[in-house]
PDB file of C-alpha atoms and ligand atoms in Angstrom:
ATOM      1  CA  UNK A  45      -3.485  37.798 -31.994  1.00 44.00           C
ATOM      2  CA  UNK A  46      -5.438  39.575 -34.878  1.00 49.00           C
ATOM      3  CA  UNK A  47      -5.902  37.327 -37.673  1.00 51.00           C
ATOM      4  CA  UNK A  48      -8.461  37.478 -40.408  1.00 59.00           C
ATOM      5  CA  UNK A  49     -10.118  34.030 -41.015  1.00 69.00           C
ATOM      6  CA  UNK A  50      -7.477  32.027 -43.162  1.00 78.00           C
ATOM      7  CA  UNK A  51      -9.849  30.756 -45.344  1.00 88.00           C
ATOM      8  CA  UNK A  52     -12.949  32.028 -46.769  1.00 92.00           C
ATOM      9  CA  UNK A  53     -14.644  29.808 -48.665  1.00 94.00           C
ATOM     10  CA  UNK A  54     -17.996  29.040 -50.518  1.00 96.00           C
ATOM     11  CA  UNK A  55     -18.903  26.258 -49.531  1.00 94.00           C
ATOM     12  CA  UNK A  56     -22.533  26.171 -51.249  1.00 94.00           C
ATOM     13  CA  UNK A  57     -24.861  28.821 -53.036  1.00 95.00           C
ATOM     14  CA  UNK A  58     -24.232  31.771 -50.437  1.00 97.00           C
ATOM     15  CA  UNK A  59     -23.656  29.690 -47.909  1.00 98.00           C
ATOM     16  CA  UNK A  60     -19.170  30.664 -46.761  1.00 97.00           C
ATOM     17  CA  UNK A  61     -17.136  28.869 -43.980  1.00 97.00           C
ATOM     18  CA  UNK A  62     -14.449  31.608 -42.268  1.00 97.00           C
ATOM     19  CA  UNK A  63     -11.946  29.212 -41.052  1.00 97.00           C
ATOM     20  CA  UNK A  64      -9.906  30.334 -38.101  1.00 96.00           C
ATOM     21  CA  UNK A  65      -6.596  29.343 -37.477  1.00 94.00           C
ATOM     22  CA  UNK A  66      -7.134  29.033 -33.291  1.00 95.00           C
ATOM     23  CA  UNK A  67      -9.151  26.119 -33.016  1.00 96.00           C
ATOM     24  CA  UNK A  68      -9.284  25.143 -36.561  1.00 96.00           C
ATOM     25  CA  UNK A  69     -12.828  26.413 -36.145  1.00 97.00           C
ATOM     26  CA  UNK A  70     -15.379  27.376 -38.781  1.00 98.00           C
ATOM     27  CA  UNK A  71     -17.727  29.695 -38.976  1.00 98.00           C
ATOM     28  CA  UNK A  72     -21.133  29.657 -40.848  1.00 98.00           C
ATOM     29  CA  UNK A  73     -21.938  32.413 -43.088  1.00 98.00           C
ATOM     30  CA  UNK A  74     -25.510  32.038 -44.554  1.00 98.00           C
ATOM     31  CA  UNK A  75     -26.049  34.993 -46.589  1.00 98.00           C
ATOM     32  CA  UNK A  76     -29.824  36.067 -47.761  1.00 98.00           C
ATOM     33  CA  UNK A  77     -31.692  38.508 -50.162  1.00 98.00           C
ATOM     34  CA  UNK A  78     -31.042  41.781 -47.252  1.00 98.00           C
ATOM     35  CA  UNK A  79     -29.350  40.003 -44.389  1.00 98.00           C
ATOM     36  CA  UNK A  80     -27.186  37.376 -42.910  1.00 98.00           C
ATOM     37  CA  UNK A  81     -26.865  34.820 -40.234  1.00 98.00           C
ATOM     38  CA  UNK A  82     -23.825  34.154 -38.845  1.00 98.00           C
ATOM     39  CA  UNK A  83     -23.260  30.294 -37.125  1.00 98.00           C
ATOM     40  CA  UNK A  84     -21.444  30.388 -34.355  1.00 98.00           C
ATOM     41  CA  UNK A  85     -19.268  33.735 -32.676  1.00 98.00           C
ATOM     42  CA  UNK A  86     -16.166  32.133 -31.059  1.00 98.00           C
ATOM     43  CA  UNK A  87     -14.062  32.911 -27.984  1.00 98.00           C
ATOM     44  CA  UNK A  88     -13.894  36.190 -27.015  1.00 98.00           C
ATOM     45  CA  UNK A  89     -15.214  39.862 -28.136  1.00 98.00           C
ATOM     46  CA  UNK A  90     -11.950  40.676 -30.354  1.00 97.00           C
ATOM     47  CA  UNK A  91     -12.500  37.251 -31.901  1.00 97.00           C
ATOM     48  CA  UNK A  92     -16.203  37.639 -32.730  1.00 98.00           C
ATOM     49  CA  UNK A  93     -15.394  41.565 -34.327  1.00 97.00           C
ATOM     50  CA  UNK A  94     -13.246  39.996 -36.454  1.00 96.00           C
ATOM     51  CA  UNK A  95     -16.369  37.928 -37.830  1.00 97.00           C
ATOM     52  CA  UNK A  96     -18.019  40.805 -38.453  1.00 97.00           C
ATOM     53  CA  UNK A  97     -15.433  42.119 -40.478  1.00 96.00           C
ATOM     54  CA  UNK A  98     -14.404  38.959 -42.239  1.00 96.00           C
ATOM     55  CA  UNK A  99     -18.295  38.929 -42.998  1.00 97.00           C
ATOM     56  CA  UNK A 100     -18.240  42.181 -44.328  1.00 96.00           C
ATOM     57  CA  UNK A 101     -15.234  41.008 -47.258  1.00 95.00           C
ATOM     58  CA  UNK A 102     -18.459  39.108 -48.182  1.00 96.00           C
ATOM     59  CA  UNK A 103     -21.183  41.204 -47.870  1.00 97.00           C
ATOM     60  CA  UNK A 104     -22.504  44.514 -46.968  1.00 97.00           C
ATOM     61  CA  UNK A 105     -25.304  43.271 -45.883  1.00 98.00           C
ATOM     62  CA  UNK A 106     -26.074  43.155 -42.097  1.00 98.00           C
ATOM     63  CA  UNK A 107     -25.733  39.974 -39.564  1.00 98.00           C
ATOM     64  CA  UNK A 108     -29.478  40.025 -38.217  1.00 98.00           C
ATOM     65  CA  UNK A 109     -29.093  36.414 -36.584  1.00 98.00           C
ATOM     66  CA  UNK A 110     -26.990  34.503 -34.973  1.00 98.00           C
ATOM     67  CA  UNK A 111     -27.299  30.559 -34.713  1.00 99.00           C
ATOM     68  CA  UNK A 112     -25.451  28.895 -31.900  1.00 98.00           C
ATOM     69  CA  UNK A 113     -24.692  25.274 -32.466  1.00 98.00           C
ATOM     70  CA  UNK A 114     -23.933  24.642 -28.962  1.00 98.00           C
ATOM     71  CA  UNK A 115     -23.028  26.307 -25.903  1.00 98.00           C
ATOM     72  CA  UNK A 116     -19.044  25.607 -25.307  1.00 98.00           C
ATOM     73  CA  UNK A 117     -17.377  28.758 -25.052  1.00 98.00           C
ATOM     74  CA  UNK A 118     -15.793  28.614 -28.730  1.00 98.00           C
ATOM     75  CA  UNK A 119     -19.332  28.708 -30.253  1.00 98.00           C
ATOM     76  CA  UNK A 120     -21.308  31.178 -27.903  1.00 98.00           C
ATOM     77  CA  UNK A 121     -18.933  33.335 -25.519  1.00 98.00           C
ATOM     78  CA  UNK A 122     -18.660  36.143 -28.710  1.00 98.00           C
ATOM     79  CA  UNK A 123     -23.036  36.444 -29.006  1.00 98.00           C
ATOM     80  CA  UNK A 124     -23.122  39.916 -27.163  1.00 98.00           C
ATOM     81  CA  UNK A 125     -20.619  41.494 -29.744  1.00 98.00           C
ATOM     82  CA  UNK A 126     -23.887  40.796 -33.061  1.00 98.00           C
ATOM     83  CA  UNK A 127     -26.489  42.685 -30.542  1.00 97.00           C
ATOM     84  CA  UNK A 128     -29.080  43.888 -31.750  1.00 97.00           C
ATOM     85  CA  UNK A 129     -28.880  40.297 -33.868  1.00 98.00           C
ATOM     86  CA  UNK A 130     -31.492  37.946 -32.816  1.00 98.00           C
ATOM     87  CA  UNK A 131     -29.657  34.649 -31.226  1.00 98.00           C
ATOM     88  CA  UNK A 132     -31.241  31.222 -31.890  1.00 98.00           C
ATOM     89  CA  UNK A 133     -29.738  28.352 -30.082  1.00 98.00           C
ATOM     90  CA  UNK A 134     -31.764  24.734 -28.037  1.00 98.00           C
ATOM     91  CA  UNK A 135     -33.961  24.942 -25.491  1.00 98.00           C
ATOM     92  CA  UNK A 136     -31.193  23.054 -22.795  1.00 98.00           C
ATOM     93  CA  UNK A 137     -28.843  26.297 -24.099  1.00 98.00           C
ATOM     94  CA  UNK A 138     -29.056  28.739 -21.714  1.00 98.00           C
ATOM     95  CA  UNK A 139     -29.157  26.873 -18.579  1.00 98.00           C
ATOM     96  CA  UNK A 140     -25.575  25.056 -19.797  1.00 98.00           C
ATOM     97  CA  UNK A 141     -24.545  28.109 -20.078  1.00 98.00           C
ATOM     98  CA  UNK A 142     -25.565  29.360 -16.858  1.00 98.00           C
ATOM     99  CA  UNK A 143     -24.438  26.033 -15.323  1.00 98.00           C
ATOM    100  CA  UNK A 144     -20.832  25.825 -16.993  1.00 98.00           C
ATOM    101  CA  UNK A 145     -20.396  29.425 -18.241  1.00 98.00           C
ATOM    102  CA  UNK A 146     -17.866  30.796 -15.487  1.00 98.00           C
ATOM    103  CA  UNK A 147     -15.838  27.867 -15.378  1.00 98.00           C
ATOM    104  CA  UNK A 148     -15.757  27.806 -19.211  1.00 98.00           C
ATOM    105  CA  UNK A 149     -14.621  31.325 -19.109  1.00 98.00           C
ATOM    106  CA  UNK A 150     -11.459  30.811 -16.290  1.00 98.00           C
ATOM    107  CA  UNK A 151     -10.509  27.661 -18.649  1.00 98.00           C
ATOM    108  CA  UNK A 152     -10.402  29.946 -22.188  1.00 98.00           C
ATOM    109  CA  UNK A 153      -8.709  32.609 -20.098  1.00 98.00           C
ATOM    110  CA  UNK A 154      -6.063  30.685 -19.224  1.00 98.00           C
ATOM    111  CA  UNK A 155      -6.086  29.025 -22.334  1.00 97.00           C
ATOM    112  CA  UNK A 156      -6.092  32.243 -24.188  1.00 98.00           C
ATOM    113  CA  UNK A 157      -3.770  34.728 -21.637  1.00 98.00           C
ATOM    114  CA  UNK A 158      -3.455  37.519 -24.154  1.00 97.00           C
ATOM    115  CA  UNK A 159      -7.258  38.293 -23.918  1.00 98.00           C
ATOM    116  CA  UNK A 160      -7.683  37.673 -20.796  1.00 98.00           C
ATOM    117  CA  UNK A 161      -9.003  41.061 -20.121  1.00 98.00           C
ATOM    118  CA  UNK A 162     -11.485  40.753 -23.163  1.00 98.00           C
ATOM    119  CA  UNK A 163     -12.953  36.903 -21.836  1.00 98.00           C
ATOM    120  CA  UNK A 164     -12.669  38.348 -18.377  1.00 98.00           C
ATOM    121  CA  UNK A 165     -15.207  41.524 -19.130  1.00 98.00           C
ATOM    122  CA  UNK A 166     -17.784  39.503 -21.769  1.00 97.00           C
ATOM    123  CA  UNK A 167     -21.064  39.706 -21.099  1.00 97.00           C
ATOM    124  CA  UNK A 168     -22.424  35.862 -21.649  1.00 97.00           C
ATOM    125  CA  UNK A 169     -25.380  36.190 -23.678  1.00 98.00           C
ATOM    126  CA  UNK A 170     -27.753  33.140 -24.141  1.00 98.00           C
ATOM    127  CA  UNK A 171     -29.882  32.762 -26.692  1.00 98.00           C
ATOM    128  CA  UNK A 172     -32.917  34.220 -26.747  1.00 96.00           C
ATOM    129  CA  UNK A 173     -34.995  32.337 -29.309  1.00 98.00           C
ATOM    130  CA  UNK A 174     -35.203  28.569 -28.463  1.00 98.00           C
ATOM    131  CA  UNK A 175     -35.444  25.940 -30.610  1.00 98.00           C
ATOM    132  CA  UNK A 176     -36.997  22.178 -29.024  1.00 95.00           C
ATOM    133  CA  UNK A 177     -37.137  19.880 -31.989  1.00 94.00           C
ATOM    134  CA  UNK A 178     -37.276  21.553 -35.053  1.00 97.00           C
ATOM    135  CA  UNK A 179     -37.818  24.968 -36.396  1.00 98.00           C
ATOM    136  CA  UNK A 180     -37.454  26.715 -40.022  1.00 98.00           C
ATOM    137  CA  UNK A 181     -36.617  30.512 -40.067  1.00 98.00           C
ATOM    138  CA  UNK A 182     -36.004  32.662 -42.813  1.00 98.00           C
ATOM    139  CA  UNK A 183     -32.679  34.068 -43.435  1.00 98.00           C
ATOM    140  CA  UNK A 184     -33.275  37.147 -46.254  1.00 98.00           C
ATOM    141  CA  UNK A 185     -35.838  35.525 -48.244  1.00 98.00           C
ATOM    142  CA  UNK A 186     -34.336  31.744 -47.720  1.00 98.00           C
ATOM    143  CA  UNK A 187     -35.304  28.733 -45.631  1.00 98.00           C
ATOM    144  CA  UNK A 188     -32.993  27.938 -42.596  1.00 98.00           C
ATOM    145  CA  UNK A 189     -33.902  24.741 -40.823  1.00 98.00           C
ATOM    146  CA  UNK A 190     -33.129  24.340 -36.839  1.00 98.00           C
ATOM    147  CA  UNK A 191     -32.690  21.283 -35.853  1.00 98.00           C
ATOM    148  CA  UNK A 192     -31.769  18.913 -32.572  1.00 98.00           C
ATOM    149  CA  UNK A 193     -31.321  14.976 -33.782  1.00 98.00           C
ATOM    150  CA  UNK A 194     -30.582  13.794 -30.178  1.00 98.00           C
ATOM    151  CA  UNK A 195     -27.954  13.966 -27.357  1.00 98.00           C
ATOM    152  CA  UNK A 196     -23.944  13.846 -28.694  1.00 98.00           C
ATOM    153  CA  UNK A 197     -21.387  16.439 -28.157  1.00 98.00           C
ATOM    154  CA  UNK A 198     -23.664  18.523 -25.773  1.00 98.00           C
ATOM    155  CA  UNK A 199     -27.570  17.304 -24.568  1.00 98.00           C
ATOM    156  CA  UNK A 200     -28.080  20.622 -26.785  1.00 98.00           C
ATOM    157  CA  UNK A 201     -26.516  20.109 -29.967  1.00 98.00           C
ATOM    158  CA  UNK A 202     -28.337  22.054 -33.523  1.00 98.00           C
ATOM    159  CA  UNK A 203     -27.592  21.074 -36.871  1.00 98.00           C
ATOM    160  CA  UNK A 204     -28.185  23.789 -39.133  1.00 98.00           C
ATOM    161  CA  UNK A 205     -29.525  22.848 -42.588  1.00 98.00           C
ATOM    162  CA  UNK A 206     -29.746  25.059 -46.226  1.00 98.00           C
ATOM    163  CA  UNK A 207     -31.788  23.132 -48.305  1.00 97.00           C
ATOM    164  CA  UNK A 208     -31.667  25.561 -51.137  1.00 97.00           C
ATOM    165  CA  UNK A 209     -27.831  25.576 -51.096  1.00 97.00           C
ATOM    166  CA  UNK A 210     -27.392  21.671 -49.896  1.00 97.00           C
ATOM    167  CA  UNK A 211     -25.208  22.590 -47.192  1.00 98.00           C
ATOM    168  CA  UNK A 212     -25.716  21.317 -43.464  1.00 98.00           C
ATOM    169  CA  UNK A 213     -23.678  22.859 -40.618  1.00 98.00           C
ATOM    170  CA  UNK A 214     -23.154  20.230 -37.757  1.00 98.00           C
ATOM    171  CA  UNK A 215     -21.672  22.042 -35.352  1.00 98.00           C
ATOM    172  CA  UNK A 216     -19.108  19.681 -32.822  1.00 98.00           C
ATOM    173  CA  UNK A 217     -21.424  16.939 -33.808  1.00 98.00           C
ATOM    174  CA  UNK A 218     -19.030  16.651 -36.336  1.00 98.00           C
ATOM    175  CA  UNK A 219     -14.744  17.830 -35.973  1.00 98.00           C
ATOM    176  CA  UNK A 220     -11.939  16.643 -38.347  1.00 96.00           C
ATOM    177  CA  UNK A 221      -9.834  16.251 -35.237  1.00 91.00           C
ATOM    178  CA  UNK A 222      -7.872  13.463 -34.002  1.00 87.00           C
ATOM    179  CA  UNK A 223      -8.317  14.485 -30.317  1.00 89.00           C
ATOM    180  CA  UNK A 224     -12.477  15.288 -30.219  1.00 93.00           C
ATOM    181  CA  UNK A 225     -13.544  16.927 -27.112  1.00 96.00           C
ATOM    182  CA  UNK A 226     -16.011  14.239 -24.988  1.00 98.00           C
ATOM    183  CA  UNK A 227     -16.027  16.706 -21.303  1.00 98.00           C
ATOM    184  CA  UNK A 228     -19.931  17.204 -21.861  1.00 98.00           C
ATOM    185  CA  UNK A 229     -20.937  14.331 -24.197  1.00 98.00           C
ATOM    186  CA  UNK A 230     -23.691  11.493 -23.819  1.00 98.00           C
ATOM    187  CA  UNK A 231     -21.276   8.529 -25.574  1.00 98.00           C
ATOM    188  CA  UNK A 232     -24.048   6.015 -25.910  1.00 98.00           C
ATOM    189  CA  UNK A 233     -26.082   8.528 -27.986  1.00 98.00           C
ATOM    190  CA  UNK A 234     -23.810   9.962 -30.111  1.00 98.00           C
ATOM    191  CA  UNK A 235     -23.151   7.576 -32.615  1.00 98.00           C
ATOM    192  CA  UNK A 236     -27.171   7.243 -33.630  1.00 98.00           C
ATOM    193  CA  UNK A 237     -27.150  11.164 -33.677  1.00 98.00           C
ATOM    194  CA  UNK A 238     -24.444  11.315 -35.692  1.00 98.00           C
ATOM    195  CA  UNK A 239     -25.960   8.519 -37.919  1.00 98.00           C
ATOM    196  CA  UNK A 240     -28.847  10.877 -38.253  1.00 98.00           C
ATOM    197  CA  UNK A 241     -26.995  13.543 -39.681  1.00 98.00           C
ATOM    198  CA  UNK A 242     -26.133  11.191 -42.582  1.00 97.00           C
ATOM    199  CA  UNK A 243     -29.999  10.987 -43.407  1.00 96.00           C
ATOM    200  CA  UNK A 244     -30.574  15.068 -43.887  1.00 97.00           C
ATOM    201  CA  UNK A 245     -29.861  15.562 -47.667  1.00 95.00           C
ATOM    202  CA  UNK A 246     -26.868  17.812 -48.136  1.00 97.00           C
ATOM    203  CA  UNK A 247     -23.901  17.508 -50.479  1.00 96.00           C
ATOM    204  CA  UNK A 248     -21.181  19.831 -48.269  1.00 96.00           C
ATOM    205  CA  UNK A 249     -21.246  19.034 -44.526  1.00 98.00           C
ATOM    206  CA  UNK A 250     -19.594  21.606 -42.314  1.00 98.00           C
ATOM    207  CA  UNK A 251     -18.135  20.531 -39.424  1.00 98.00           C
ATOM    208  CA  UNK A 252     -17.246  22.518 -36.409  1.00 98.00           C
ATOM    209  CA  UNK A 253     -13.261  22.220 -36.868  1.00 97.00           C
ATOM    210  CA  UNK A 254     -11.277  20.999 -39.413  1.00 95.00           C
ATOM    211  CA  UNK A 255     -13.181  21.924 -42.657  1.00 88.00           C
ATOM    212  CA  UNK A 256     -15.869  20.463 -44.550  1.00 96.00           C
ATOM    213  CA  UNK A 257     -16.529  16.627 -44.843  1.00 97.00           C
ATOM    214  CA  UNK A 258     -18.141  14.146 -46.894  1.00 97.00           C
ATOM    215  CA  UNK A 259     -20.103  11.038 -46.336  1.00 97.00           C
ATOM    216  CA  UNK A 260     -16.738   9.020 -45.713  1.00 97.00           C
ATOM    217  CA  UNK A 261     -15.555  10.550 -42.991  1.00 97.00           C
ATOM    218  CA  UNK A 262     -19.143  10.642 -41.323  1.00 98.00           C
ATOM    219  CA  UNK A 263     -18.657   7.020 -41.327  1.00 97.00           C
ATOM    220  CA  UNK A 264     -15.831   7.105 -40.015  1.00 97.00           C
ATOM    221  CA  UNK A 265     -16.635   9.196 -37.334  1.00 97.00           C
ATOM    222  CA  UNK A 266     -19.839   7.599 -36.476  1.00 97.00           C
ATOM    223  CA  UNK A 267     -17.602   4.371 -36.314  1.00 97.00           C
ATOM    224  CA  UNK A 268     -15.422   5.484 -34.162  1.00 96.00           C
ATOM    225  CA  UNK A 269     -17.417   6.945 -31.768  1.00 98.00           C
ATOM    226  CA  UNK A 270     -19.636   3.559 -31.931  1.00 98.00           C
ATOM    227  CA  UNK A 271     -16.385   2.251 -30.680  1.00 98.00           C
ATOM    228  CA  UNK A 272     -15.986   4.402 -27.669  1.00 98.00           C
ATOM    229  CA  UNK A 273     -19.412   3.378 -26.837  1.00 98.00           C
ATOM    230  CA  UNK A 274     -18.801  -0.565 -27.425  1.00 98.00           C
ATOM    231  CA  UNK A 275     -15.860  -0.251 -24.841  1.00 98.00           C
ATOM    232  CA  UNK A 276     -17.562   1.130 -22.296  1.00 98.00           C
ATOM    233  CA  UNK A 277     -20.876  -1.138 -22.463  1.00 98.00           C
ATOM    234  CA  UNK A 278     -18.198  -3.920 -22.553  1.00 98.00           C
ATOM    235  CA  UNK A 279     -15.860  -2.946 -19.698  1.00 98.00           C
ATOM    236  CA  UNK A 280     -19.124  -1.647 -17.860  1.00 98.00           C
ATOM    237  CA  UNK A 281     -20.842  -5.006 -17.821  1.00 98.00           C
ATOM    238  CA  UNK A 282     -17.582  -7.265 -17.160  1.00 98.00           C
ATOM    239  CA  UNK A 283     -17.667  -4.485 -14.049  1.00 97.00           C
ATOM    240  CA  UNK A 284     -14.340  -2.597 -14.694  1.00 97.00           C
ATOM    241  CA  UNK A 285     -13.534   0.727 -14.340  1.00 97.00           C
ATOM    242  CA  UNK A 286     -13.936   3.051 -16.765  1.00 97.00           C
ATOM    243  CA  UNK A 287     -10.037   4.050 -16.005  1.00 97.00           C
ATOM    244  CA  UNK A 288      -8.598   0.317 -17.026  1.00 97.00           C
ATOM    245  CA  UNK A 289     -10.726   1.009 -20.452  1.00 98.00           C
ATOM    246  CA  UNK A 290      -8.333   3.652 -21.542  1.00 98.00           C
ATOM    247  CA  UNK A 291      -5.986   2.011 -23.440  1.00 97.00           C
ATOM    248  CA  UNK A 292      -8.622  -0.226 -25.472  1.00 97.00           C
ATOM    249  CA  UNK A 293      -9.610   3.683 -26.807  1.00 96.00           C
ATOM    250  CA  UNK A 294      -8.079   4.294 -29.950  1.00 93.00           C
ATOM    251  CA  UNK A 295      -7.709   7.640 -29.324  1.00 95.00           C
ATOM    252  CA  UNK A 296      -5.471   9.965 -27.522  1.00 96.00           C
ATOM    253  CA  UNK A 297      -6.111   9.864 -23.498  1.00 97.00           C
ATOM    254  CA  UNK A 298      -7.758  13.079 -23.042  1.00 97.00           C
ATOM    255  CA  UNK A 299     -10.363  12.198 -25.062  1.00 97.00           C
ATOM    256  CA  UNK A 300     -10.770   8.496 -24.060  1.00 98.00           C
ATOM    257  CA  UNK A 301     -10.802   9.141 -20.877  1.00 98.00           C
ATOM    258  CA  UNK A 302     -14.008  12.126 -20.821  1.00 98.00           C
ATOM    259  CA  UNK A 303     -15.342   9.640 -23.347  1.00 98.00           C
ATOM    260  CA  UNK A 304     -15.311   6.537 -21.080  1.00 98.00           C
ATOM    261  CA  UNK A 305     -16.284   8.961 -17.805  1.00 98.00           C
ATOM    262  CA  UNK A 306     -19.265   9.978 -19.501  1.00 98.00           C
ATOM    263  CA  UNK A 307     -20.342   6.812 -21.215  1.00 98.00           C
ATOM    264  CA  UNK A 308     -19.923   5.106 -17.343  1.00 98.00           C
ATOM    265  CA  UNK A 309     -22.204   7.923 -15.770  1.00 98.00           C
ATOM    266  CA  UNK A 310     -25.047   7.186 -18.847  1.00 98.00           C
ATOM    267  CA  UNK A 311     -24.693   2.974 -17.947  1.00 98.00           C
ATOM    268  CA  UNK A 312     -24.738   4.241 -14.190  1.00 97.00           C
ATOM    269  CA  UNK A 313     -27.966   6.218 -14.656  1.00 97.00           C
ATOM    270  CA  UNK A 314     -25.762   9.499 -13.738  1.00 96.00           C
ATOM    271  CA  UNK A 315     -26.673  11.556 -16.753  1.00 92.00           C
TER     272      UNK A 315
HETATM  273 ZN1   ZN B 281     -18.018  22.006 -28.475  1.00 65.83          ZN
END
């Protein structure tokens, strides 16, 4: 399954998206005066190499840091591969991944059965340097702003902002996908998260798959997950079950039915 990214793209000033076929996922490049940071490291040691090299088509220069968005296999399973790299990520990171990590791993195994082997022998790294609220660091000479706007995709989500280049990164916050994963989402939050993300000033907005999007389709997405929400504060309080909500989802049943499982734990004090 070797593939180079199928896109490389310049996004902003220094500031490239690799775009991987598997997933449609994309992959922050941020690149500074002597070094870069990578955003995100995907699925499995062979995948996360292949960063390095794509990275390396860019610049010579050398991935010191690593910026996980969140801490779902596809965005954090590949961290031990950029050791000695210093690996930012939120505070809540490590203990998801501790919590969910070895179940994550038997589900991308199986969903990935040619490398198996790799997934199987990763060592799952956390992050190491923690981020609560806010945080700026310094990529090469340039300001890289950390930040956590409130629970959505994850309770642990970062959105990672270049103010110099007007570029935000917002991780799964964010996907140009019609079937958006909801397994470890707080519904009633995410919309006014999302919302937030429309307040940062940035002209390109990176999501985590599908390619970059513009203020349009943040409405859009903000509206429809204000939907999701709406239908389950609706069929919560006329005391249905989240299961006879499904179909008044606009959205394929995978996804409506984590969403409205996970909206029903928030209204039932659960989460
Ligand atoms: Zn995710």
């Amino acid at each position: 399954m070797r593939a180079m990214a199928r896109t490389a793209t310049e996004v902003a000033d220094r500031t490239h998206i690799l775009n991987y076929r598997y997933l449609n996922q994309n992959i922050g490049v941020i690149v500074g005066r002597d070094e870069v940071a990578v955003i995100d490291t995907r699925s499995s040691g062979g995948q996360a190499r292949e960063i390095l090299h794509d990275v390396a088509s860019l610049t010579h220069l050398p991935v010191r840091i690593v910026i996980d968005t969140h801490g779902h296999s596809d965005h954090a399973f590949g961290n031990a591969v950029f050791r000695p790299a210093t690996i930012w990520g939120h505070a809540r990171c490590p203990a998801f991944l501790a919590r969910t990590g070895e179940s994550q791993r038997a589900d991308t195994m199986r969903e990935l059965p040619d490398e198996a082997d790799d997934i199987g022998s990763l060592a799952l790294l956390p992050p190491d340097r923690l981020v609560d609220g806010r945080v700026t660091i310094d990529v090469g000479g340039r300001a890289v702003e950390l930040v956590h706007l409130g629970r959505g995709h994850t309770d642990h989500d970062l959105v990672i902002g270049v103010p110099d280049a007007g570029a935000v990164f917002a991780g799964d916050l964010v996907v140009k996908s019609d079937s958006p994963y909801f397994g470890d989402s707080y519904p009633l939050d995410f919309p006014a998260t999302v919302a937030a993300i429309g307040g940062l000033d940035w002209t390109a907005l990176v999501t985590g798959h599908g390619g970059v999007a513009d203020r349009e389709y943040l409405a859009l997405h903000e509206a429809r997950l204000r939907m999701l929400a709406d239908v389950a504060t609706r069929a919560h309080e006329a005391g249905s079950s989240w299961r006879d909500a499904i179909p008044d989802v606009p959205l394929p049943k995978q996804s409506a039915s984590d969403g409205l499982r996970r909206a029903f734990a928030q209204l039932n004090g659960d989460l």
